[in-house]
Short mmCIF file of C-alpha atoms in Angstrom, two decimals:
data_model
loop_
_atom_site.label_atom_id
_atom_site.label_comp_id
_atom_site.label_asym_id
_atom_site.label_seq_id
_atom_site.Cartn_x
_atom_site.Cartn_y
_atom_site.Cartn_z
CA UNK A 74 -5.78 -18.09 22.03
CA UNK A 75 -5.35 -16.61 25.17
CA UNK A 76 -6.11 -12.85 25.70
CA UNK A 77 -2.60 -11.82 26.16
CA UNK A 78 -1.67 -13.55 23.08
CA UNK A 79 -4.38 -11.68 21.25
CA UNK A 80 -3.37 -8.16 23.10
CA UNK A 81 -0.03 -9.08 21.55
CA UNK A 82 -1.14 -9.83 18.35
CA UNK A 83 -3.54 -6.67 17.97
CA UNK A 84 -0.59 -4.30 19.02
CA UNK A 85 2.10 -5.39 16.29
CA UNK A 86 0.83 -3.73 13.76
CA UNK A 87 -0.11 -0.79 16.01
CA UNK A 88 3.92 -0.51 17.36
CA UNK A 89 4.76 -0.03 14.17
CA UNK A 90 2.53 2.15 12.68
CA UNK A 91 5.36 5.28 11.28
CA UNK A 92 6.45 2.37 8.69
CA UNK A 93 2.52 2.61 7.43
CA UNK A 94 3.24 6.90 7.30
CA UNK A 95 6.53 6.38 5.81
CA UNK A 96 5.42 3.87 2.40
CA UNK A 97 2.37 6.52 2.43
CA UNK A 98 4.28 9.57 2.61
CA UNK A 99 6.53 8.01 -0.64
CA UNK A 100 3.34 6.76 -2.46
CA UNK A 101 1.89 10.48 -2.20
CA UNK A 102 5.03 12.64 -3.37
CA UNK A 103 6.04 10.28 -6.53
CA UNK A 104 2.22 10.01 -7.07
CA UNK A 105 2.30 13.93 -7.11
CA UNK A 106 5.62 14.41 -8.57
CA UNK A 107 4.25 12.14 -11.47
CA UNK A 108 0.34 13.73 -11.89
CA UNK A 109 2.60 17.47 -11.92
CA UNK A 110 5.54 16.73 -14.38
CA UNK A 111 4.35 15.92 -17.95
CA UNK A 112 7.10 15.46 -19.70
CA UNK A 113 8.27 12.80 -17.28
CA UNK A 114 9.39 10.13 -19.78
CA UNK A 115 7.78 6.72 -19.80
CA UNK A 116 11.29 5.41 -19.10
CA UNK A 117 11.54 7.73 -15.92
CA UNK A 118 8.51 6.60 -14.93
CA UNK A 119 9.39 2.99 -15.01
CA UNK A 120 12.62 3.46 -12.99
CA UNK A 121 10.87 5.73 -10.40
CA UNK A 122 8.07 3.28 -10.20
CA UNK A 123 11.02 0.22 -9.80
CA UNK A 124 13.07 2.01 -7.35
CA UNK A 125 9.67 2.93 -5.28
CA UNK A 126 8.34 -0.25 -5.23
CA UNK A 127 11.70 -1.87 -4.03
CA UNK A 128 11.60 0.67 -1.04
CA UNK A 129 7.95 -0.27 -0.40
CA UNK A 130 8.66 -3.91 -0.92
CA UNK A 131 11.74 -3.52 1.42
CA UNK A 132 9.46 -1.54 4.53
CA UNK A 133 7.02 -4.27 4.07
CA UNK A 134 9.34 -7.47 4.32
CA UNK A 135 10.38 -6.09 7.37
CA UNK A 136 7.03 -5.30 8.87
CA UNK A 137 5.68 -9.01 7.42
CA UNK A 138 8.69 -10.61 9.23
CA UNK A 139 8.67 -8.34 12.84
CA UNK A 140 4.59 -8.49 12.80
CA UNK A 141 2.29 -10.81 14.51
CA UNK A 142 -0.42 -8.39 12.43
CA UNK A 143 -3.92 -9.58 12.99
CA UNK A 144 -5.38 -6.89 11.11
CA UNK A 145 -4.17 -8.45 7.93
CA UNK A 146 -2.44 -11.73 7.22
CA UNK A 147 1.55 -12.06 7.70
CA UNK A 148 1.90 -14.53 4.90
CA UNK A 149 -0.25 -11.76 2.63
CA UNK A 150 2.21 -9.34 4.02
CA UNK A 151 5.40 -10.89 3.34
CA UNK A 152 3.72 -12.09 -0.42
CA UNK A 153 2.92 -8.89 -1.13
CA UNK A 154 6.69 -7.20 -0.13
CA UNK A 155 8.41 -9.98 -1.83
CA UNK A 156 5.50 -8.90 -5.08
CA UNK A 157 6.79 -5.47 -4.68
CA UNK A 158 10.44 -6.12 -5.12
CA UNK A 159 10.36 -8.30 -7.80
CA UNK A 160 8.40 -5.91 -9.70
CA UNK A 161 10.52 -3.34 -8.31
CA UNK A 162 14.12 -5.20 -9.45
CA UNK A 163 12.08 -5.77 -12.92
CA UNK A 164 11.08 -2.30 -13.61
CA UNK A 165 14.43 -0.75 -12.51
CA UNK A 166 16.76 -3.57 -14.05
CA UNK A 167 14.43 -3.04 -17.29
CA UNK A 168 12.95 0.35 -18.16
CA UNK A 169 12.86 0.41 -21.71
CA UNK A 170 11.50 -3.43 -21.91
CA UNK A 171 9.40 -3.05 -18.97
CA UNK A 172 7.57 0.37 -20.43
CA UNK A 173 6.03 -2.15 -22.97
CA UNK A 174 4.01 -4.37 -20.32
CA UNK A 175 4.14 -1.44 -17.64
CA UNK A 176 0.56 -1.14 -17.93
CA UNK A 177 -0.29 -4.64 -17.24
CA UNK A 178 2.34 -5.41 -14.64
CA UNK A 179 0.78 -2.16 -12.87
CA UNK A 180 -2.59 -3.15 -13.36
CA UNK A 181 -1.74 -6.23 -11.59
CA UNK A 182 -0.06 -4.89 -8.99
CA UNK A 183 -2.90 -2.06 -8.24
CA UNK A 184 -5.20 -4.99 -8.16
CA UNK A 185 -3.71 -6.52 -5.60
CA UNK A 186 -2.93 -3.83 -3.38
CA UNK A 187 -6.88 -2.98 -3.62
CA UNK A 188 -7.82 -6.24 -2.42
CA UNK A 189 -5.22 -5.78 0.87
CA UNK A 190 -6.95 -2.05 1.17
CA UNK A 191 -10.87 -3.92 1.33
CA UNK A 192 -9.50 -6.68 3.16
CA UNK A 193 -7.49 -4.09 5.58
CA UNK A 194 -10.69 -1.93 5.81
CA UNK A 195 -13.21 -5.03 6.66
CA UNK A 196 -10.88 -5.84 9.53
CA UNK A 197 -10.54 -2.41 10.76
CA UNK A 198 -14.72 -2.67 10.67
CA UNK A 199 -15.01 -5.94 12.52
CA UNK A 200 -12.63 -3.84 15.08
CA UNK A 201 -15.16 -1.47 15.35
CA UNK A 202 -12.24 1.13 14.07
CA UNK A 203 -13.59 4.47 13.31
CA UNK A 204 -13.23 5.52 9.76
CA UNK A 205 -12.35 2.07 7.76
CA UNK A 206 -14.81 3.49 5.21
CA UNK A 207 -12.25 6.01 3.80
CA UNK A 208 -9.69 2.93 3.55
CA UNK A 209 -12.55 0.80 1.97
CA UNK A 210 -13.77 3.49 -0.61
CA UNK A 211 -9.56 3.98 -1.49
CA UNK A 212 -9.25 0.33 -2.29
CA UNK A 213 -12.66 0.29 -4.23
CA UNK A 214 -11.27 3.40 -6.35
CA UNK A 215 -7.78 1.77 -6.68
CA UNK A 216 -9.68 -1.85 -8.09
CA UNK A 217 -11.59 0.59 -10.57
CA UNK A 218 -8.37 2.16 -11.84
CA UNK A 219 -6.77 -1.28 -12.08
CA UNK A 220 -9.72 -2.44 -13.58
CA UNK A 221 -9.98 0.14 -16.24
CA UNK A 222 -6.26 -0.26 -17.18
CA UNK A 223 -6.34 -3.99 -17.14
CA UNK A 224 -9.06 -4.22 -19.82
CA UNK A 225 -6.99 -2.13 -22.18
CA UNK A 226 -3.61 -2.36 -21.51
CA UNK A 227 -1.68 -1.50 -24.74
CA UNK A 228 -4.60 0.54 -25.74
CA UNK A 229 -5.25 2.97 -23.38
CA UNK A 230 -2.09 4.92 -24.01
CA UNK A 231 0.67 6.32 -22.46
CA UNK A 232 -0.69 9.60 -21.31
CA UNK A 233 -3.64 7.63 -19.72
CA UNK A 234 -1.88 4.67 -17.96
CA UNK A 235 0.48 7.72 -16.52
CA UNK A 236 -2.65 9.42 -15.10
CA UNK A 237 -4.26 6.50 -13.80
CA UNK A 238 -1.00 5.11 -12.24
CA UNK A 239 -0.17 8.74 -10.60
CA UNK A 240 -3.91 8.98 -9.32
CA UNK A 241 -3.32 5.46 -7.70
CA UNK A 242 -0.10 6.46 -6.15
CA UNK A 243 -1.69 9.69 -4.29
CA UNK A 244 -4.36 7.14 -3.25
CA UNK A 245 -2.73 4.77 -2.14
CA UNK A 246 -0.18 6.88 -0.10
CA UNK A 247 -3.10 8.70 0.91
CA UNK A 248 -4.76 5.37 2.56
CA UNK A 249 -1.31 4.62 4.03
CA UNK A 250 -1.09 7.41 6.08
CA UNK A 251 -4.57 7.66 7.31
CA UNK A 252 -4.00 3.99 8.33
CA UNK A 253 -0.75 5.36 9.99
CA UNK A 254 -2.24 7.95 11.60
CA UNK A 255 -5.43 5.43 12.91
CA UNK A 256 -2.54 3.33 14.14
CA UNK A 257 -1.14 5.85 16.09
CA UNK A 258 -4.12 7.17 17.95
CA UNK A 259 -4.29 3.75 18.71
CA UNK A 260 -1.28 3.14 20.10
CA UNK A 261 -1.94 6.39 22.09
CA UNK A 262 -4.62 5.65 23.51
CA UNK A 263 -3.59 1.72 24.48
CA UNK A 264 -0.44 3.73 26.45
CA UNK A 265 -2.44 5.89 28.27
CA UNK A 266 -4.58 2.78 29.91
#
């Protein structure tokens, strides 16, 4: 590959880095608005969850197809938007049905999006990208609460999976933006050479 190519590659990801602040910024308040309203219902919950990850999924199809990104793979990209809507479309279309497996299909999903966070974070390393270890201890915390939900899932009660799912959210967002902010200074600093 020839260094322009790889230039090009490196600085997808980088041009776009407000979609990263924007999925982020989303994650945090719904993981907030969620932690800080307990009497949200399980079937609120559900549809907010749905209609956020359709918005998510939606940002992230169109970063997967406009993005070279080297920092993580397209094809994981693009898998992991289309993943989001589905579950998105299933949650919202089904919020009654869905609040019955919502702790497993979340589980799943928070597994998954760990794994992109460690993956994300080992790149940033082999970058030489200051800070990856926040990103990495995020997605370590977000496979524990997946973990600890997918062991139990029709066990560990409503209450709990509402915690665990909020605490995700914040972290997640939370990861987003500091990735979006990364990107930036980035892309800041590339303009200025």
């Amino acid at each position: 590959m020839k260094t322009y190519d790889l230039y090009e590659h490196v600085m997808e990801p980088v041009r776009h880095w407000w979609m990263y602040l924007i999925i982020g910024s989303l994650a945090f308040v719904l993981g907030v608005f969620m932690l800080t309203s307990p009497a949200i219902t399980y079937e609120l919950m559900t549809l907010l969850l749905g209609l956020a990850l359709v918005i998510f999924g939606i940002i992230r199809l169109i970063v997967g197809i406009v993005n070279k990104n080297f920092f993580v793979s397209r094809a994981a990209v693009i898998i992991g938007a289309v993943l989001d809507i589905a579950l998105g479309v299933l949650l919202s279309a089904n919020p009654g049905i869905a609040a019955i497996s919502l702790p497993l299909i979340l589980g799943m999903w928070m597994l998954y999006q760990s794994f992109m966070m460690i993956n994300y974070a080992a790149d940033l390393k082999s970058f030489k990208v200051k800070g990856y270890g926040l990103t990495l201890f995020c997605g370590v915390v977000l496979l524990v609460l997946s973990v600890l939900i997918l062991l139990r899932p029709i066990s560990i009660g409503m209450a709990t999976v509402a915690i665990y799912v909020s605490i995700s959210f914040i972290i997640y967002g939370l990861s987003e933006i500091i990735s979006a902010f990364r990107l930036r200074s980035l892309h800041d600093r590339i303009d200025e050479e």
